[in-house]
PDB file of C-alpha atoms in Angstrom:
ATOM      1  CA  UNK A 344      -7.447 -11.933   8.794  1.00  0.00           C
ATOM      2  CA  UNK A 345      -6.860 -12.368   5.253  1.00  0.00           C
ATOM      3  CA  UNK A 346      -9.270 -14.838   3.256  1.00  0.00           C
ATOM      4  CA  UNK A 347      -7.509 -17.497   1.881  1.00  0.00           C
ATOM      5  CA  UNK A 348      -9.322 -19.975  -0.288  1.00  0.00           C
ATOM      6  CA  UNK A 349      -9.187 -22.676  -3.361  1.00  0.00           C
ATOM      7  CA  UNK A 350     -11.481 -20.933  -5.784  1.00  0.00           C
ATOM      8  CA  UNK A 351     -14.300 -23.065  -7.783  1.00  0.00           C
ATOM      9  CA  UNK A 352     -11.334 -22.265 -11.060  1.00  0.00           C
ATOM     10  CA  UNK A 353      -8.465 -24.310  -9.468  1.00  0.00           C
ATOM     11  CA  UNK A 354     -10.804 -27.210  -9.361  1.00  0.00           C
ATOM     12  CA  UNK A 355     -11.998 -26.428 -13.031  1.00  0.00           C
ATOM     13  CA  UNK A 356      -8.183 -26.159 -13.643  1.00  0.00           C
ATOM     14  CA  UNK A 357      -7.430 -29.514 -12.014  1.00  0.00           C
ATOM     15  CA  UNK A 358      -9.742 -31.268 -14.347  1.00  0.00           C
ATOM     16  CA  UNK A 359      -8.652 -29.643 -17.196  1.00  0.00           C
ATOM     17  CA  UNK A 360      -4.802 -30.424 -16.590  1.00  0.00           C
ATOM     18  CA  UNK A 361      -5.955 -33.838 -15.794  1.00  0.00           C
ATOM     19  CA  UNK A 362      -8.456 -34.451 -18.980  1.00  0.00           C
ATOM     20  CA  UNK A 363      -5.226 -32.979 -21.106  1.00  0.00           C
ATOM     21  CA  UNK A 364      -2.320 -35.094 -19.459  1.00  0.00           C
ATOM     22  CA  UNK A 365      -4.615 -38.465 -19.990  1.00  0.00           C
ATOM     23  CA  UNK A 366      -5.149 -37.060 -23.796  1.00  0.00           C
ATOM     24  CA  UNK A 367      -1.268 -37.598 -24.626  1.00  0.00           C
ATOM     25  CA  UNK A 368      -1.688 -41.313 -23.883  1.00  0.00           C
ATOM     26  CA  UNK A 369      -5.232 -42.075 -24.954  1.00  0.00           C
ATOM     27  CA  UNK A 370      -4.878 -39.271 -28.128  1.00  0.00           C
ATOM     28  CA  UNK A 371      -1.346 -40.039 -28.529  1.00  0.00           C
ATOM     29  CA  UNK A 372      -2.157 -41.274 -32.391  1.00  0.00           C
ATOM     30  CA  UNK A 373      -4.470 -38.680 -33.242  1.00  0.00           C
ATOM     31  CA  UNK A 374      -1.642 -36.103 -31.920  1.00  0.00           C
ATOM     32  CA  UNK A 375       0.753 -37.991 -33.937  1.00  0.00           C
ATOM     33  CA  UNK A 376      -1.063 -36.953 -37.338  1.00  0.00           C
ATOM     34  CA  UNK A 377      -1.657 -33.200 -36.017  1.00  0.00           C
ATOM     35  CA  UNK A 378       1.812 -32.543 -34.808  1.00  0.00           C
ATOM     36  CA  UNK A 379       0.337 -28.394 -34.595  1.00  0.00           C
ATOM     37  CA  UNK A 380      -2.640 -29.439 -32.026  1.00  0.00           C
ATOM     38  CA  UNK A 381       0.297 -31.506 -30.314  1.00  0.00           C
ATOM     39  CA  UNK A 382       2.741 -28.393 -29.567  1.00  0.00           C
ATOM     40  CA  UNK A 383      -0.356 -26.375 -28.986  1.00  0.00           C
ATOM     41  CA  UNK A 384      -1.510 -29.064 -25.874  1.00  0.00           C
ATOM     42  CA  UNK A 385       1.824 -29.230 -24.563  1.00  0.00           C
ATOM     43  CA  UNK A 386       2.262 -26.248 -24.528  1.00  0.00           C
ATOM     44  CA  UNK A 387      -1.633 -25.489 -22.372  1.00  0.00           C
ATOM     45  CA  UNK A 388      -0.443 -28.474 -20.550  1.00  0.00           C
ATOM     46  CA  UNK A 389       2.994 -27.063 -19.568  1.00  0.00           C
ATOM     47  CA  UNK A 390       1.301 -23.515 -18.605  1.00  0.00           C
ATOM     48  CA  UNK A 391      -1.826 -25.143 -16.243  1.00  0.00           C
ATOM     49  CA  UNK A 392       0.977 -27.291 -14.602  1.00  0.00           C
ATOM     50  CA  UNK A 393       2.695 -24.312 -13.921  1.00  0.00           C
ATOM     51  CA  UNK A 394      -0.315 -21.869 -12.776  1.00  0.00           C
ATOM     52  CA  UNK A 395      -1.358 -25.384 -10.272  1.00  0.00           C
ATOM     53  CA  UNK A 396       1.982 -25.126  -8.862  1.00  0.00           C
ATOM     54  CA  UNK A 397       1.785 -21.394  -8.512  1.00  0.00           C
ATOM     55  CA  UNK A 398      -1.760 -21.653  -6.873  1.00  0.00           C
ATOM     56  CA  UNK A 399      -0.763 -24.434  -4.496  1.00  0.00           C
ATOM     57  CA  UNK A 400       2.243 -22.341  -3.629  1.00  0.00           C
ATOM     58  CA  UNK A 401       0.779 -19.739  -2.832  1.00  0.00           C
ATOM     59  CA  UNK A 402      -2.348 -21.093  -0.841  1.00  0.00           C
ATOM     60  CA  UNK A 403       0.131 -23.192   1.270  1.00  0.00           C
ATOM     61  CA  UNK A 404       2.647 -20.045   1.985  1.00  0.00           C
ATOM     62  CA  UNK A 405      -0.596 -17.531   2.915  1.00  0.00           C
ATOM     63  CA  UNK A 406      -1.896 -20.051   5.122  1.00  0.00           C
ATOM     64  CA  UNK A 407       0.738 -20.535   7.247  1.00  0.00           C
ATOM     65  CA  UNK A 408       1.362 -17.073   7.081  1.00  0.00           C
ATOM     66  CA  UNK A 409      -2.358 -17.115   8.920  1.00  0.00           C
ATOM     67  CA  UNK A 410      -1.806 -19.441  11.248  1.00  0.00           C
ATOM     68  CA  UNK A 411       1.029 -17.811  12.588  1.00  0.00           C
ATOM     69  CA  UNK A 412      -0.505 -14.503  13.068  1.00  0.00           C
ATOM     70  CA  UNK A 413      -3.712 -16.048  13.946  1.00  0.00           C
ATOM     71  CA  UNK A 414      -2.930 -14.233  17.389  1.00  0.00           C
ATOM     72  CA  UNK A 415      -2.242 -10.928  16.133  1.00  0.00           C
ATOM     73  CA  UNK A 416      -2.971  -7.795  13.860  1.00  0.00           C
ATOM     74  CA  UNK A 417      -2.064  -9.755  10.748  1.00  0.00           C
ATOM     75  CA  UNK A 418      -0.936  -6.961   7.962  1.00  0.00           C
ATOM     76  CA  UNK A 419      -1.693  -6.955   4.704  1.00  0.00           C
ATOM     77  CA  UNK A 420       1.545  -6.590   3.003  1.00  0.00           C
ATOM     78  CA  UNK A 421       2.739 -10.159   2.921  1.00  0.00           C
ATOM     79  CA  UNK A 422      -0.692 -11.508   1.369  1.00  0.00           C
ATOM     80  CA  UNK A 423      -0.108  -8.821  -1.370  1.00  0.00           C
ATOM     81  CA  UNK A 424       3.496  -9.592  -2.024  1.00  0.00           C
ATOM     82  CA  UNK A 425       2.460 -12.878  -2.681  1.00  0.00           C
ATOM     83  CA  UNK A 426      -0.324 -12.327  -4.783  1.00  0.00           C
ATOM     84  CA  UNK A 427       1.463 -10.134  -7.051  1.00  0.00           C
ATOM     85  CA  UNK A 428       4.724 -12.522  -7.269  1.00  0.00           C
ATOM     86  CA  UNK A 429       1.776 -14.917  -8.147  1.00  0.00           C
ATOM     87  CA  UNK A 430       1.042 -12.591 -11.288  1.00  0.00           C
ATOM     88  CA  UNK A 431       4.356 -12.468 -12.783  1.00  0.00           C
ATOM     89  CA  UNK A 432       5.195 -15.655 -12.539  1.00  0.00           C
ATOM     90  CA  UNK A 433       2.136 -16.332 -14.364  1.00  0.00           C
ATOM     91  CA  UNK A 434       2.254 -14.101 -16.653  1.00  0.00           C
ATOM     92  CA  UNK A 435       6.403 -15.415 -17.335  1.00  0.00           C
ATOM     93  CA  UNK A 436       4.593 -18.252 -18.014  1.00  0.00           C
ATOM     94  CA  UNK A 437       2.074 -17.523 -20.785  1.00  0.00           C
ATOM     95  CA  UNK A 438       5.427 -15.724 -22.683  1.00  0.00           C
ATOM     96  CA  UNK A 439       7.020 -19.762 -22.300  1.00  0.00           C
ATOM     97  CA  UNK A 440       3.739 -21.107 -23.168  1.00  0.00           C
ATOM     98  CA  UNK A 441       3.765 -19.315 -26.668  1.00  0.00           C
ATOM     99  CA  UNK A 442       7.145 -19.905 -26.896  1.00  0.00           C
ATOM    100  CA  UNK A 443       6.200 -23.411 -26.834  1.00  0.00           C
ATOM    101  CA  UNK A 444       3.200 -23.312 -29.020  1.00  0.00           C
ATOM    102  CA  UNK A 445       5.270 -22.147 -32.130  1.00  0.00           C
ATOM    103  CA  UNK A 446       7.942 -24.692 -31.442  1.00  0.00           C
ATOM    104  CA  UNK A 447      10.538 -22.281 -30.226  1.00  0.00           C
ATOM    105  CA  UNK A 448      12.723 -23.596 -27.505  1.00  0.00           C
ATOM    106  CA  UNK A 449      12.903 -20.855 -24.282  1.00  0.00           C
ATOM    107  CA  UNK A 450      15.842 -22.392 -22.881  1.00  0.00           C
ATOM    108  CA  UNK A 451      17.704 -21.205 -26.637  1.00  0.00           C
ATOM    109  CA  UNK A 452      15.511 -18.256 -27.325  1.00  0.00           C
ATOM    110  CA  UNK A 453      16.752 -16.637 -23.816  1.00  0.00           C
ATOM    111  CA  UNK A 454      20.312 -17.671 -24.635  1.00  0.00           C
ATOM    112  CA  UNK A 455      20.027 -15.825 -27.986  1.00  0.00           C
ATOM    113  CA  UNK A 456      18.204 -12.838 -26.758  1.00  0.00           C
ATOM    114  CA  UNK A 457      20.833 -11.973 -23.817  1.00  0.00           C
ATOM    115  CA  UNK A 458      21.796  -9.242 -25.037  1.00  0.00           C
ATOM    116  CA  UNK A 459      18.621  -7.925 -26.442  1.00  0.00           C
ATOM    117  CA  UNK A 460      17.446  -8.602 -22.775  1.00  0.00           C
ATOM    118  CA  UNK A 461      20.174  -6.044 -21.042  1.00  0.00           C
ATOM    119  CA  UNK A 462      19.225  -3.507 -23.808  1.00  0.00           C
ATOM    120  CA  UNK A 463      15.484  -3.589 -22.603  1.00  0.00           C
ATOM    121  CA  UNK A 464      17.078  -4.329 -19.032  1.00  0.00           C
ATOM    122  CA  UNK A 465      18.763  -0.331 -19.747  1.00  0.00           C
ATOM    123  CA  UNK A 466      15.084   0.849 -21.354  1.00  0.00           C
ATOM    124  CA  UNK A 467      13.133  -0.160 -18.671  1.00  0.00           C
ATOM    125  CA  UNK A 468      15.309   0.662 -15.444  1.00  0.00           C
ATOM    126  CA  UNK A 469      13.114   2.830 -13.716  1.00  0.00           C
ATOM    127  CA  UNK A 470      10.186   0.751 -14.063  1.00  0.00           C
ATOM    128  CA  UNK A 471      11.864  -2.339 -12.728  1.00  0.00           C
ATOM    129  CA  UNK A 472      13.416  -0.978 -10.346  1.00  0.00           C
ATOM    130  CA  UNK A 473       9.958   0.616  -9.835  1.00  0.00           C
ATOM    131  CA  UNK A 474       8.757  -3.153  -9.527  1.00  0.00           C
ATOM    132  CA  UNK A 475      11.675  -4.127  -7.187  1.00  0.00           C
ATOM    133  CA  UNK A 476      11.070  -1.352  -4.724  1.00  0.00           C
ATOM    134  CA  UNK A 477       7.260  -2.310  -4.899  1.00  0.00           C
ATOM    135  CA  UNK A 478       8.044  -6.071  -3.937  1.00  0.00           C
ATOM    136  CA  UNK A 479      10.188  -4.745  -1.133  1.00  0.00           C
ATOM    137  CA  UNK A 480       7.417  -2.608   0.075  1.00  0.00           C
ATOM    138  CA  UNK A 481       5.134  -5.292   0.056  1.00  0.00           C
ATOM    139  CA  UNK A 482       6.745  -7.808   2.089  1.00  0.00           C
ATOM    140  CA  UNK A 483       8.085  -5.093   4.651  1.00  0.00           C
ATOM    141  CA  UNK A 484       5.627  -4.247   7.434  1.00  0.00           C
ATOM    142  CA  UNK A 485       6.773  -0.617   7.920  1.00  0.00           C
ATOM    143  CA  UNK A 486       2.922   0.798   6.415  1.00  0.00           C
ATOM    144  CA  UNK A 487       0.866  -1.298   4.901  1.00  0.00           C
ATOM    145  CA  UNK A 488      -3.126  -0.407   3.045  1.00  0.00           C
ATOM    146  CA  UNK A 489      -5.182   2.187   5.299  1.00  0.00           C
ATOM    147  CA  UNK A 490      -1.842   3.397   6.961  1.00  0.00           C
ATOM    148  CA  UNK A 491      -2.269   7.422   6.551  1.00  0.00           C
ATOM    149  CA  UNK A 492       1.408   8.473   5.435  1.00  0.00           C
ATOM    150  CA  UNK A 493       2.713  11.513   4.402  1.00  0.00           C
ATOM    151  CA  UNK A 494       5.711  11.420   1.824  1.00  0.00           C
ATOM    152  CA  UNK A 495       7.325  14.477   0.333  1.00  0.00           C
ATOM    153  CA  UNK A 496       4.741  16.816  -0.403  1.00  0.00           C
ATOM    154  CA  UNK A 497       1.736  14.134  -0.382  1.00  0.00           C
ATOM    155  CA  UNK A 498      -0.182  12.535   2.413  1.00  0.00           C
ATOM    156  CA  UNK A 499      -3.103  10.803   2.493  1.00  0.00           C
ATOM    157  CA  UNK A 500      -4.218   7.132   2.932  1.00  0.00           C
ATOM    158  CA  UNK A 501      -2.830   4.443   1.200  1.00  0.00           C
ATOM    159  CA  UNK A 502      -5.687   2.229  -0.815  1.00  0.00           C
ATOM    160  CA  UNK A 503      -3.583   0.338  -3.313  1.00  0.00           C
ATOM    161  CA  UNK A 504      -0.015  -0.866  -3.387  1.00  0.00           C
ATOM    162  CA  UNK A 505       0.989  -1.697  -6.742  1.00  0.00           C
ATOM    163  CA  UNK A 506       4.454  -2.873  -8.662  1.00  0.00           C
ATOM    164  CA  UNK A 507       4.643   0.741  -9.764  1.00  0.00           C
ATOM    165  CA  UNK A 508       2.984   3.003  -7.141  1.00  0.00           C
ATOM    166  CA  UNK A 509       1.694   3.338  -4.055  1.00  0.00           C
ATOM    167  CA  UNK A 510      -1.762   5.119  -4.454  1.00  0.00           C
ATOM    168  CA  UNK A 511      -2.985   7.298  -1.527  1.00  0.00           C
ATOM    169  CA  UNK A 512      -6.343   8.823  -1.603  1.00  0.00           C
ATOM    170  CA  UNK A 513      -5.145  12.667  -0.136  1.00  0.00           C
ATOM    171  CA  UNK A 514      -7.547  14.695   2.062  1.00  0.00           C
ATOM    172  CA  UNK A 515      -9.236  16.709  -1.284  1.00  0.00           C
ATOM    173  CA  UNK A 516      -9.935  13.022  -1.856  1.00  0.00           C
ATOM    174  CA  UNK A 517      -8.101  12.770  -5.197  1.00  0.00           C
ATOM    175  CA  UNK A 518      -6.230   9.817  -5.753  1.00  0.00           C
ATOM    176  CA  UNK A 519      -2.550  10.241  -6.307  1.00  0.00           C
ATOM    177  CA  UNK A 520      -0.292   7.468  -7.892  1.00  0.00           C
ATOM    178  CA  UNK A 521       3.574   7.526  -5.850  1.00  0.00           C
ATOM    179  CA  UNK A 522       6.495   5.711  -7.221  1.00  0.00           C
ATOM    180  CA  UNK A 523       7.992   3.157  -5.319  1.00  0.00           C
ATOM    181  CA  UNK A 524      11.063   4.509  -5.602  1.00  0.00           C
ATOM    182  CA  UNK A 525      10.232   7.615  -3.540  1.00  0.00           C
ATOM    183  CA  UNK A 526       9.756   5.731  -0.733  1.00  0.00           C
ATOM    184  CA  UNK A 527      13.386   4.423  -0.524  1.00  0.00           C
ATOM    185  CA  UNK A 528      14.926   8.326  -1.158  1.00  0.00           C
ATOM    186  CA  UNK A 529      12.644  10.323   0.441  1.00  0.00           C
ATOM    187  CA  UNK A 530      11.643  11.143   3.968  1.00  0.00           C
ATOM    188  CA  UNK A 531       8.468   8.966   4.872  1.00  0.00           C
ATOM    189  CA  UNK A 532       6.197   9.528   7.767  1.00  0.00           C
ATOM    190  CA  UNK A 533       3.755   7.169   8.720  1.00  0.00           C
ATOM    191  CA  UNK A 534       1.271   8.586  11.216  1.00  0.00           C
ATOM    192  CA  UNK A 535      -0.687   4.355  11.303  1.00  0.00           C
ATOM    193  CA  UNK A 536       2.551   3.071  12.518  1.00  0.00           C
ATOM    194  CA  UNK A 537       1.964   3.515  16.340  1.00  0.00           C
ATOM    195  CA  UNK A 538      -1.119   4.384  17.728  1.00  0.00           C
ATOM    196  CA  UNK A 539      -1.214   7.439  19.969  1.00  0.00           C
ATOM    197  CA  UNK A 540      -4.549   8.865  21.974  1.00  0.00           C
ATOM    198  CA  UNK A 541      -1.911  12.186  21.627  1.00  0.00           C
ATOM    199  CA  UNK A 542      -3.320  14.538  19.560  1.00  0.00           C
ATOM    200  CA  UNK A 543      -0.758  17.249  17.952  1.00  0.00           C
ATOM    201  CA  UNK A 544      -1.763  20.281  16.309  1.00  0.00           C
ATOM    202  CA  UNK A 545      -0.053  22.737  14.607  1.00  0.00           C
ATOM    203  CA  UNK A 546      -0.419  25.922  13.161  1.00  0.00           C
ATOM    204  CA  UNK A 547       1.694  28.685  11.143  1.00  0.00           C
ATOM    205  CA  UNK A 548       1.343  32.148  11.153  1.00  0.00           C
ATOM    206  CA  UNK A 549       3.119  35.507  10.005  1.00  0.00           C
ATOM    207  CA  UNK A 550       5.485  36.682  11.888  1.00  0.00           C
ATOM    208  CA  UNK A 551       4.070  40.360  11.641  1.00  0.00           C
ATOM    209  CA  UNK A 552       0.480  39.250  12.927  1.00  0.00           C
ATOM    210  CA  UNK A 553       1.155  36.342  15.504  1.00  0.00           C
ATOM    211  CA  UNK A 554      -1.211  34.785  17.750  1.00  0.00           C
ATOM    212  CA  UNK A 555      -2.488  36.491  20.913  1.00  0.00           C
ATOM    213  CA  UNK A 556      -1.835  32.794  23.389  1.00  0.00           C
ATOM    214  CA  UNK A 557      -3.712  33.405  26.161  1.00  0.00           C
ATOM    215  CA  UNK A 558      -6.526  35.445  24.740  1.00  0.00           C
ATOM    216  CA  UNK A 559      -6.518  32.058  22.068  1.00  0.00           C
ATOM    217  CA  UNK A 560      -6.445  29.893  25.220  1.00  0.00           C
ATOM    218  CA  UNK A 561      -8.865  31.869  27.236  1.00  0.00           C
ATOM    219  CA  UNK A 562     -11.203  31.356  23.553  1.00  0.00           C
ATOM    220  CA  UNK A 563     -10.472  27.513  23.361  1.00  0.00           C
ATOM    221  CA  UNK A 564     -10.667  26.162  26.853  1.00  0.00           C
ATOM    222  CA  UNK A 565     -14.616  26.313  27.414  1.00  0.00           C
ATOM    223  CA  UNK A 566     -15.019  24.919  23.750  1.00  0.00           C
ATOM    224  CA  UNK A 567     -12.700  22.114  24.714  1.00  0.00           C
ATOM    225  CA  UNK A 568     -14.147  21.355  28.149  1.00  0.00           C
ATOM    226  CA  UNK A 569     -16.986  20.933  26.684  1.00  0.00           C
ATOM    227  CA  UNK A 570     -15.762  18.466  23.830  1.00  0.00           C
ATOM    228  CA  UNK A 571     -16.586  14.549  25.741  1.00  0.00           C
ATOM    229  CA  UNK A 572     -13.907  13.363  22.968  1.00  0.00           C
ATOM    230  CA  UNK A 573     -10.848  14.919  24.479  1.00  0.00           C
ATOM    231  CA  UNK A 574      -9.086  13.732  28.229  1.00  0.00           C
ATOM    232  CA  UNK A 575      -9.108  17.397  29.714  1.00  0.00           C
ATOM    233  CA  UNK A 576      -6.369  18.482  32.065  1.00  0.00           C
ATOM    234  CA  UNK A 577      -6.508  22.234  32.274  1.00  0.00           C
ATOM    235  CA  UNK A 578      -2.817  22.092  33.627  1.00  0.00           C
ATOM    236  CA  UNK A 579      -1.381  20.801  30.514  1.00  0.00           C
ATOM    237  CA  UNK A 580      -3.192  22.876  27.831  1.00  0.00           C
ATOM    238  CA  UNK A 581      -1.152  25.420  26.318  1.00  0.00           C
ATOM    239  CA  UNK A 582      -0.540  26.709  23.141  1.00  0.00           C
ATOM    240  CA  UNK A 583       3.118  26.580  22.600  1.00  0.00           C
ATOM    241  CA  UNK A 584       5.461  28.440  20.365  1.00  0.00           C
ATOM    242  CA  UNK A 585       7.276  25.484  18.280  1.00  0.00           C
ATOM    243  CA  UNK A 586       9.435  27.502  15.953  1.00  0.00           C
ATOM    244  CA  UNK A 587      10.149  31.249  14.409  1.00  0.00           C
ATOM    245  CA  UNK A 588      11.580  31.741  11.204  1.00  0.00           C
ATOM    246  CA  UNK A 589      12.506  34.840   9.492  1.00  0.00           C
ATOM    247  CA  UNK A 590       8.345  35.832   8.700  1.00  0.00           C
ATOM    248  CA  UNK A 591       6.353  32.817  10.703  1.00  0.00           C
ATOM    249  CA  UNK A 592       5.380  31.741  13.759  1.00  0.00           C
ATOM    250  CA  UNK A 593       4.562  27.830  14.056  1.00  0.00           C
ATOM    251  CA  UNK A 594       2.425  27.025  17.180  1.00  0.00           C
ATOM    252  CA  UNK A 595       1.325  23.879  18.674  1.00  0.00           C
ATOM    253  CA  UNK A 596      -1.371  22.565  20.922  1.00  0.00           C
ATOM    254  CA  UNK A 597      -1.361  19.122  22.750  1.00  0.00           C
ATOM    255  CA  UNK A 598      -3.873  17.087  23.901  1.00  0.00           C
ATOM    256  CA  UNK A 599      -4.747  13.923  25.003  1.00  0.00           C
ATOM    257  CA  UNK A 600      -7.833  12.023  22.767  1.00  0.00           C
ATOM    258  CA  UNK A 601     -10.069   8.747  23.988  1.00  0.00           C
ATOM    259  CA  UNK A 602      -9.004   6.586  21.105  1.00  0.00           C
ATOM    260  CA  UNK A 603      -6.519   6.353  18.337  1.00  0.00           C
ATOM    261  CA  UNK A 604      -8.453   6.532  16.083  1.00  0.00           C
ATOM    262  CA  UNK A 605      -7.551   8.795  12.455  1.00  0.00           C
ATOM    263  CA  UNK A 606     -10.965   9.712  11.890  1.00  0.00           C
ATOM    264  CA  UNK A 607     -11.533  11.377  15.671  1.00  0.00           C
ATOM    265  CA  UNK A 608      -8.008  13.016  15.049  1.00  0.00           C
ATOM    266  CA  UNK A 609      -8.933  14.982  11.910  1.00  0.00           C
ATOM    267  CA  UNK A 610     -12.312  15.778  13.211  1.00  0.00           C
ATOM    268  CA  UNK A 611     -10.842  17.408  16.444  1.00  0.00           C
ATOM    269  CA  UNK A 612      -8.023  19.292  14.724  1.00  0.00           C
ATOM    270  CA  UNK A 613     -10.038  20.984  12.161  1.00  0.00           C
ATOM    271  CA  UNK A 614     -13.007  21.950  15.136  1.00  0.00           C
ATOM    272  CA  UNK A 615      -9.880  23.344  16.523  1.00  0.00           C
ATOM    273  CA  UNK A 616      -7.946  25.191  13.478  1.00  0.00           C
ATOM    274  CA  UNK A 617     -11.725  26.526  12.577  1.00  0.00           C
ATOM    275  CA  UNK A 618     -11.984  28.273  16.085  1.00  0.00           C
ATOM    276  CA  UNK A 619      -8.813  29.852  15.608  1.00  0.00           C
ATOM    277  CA  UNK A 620      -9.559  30.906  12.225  1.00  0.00           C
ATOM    278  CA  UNK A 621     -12.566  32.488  14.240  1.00  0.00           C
ATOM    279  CA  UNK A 622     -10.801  33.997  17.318  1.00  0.00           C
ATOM    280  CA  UNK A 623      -8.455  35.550  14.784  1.00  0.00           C
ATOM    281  CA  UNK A 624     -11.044  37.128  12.695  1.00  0.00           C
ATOM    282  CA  UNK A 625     -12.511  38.789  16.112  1.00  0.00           C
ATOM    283  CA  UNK A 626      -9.314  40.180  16.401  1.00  0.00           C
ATOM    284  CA  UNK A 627      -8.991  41.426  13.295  1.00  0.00           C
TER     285      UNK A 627
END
């Protein structure tokens, strides 16, 4: 479950916006000779009225978002959505608030600036459509952080999920930033999504030099018998051939694992690509 909590700062803001709304009534004279302090206060005043609101809103919405999946495997995505909505609203805000702090009216200033606003609109497509796609992502529950996905040519975990990117942590453990917008015109795969004790691997090899299958099976059935991690059933393990192309051979083994679990997966398939890698250089 996601922690959800008023932070020791939204009390520290609630005093403040309370000690600066009682200041335009009992400093309303002393505001009156320093009309600059005066648009400066309103203007902190309009931007800690907002951020409370924001807060509050978002407290209330994540907690019922809680309760309702108090029952279940409660995904992340929502909780982030939120949070980062949070942000840019926020961060709208401090643009108003120093709108308002040199006496500029927004409501005018955006009317003016229309078109200047569809020019940088044009200039900065990608990245809000970038930001779009992200929001989408987050409030979606297709993946969500620690899903292991694979997406084009990159797979890996997924550790962050920003406005811009979706940054996966590969297998050579380097971290590598995604666009959002791949995800909506490419082919995504996400091997989190549903649980399987089926383990799948799969192998390519030349077409000139393929794989002797029963000598391989005759090499990996002890080794696997012998493995307390895998559900052994001698009369389903085979190697099978999955595809042949013009100069490859693509194999595939399947067996059946005690848990789920990612971790277990990738440790089993590389004990099991390694003793191939070893039967075939007794071959050779």
């Amino acid at each position: 479950m996601v922690k959800n909590k008023l932070s020791l700062s939204f009390v520290f803001r609630c005093a403040l916006w309370v000690a600066l709304s009682y200041s335009f009534v009992g400093l309303a004279s002393f505001y009156e000779k320093n009309r600059i302090l005066l648009h400066f206060a309103y203007a902190f005043n309009t931007f800690l009225t907002a951020n409370l609101l924001i807060s509050i809103g978002r407290f209330l919405i994540v907690s019922l978002y809680n309760r309702k999946h108090a029952n279940h495997d409660v995904r992340g995505n929502f909780v982030l959505g939120i949070s980062r909505v949070s942000r840019v609203l926020n961060a709208g805000m401090i643009v108003v608030t120093v709108m308002i702090a040199l006496g500029i009216d927004p409501k005018e200033f955006i009317t003016s600036m229309t078109i200047v606003a569809m020019a940088i609109a044009v200039i900065f497509r990608e990245y809000i459509t970038n930001m779009i796609s992200g929001l989408l992502v987050m409030f979606s529950d297709q993946f969500s952080i620690g899903d292991h996905i694979k997406i084009s040519n990159y797979q890996g975990k997924i550790i962050d999920i920003t406005l811009a990117n979706i940054v996966v942590r590969d297998e050579d453990d380097d971290v590598v930033l995604i666009p959002n917008n791949l995800i909506f015109t490419s082919t995504m795969v996400n091997k989190s999504s549903q649980k399987s004790n089926k383990l799948i691997v799969k192998l390519e090899l030349p077409l000139e030099k393929p794989l002797q299958i029963y000598a391989a099976e005759n090499h990996l059935r002890p080794l696997l018998m012998m493995n307390k991690n895998i559900i052994w059933n001698d009369d389903l393990f085979h190697i099978k051939v999955a595809e042949i192309g013009k100069d490859f051979v693509k194999y595939k083994i399947e067996l059946t694992i005690i848990s789920s679990s990612n971790k277990l997966h990738h440790q089993i398939q590389n004990e099991i690509l390694n003793e191939i890698l070893l039967f075939r250089s007794k071959e050779s």
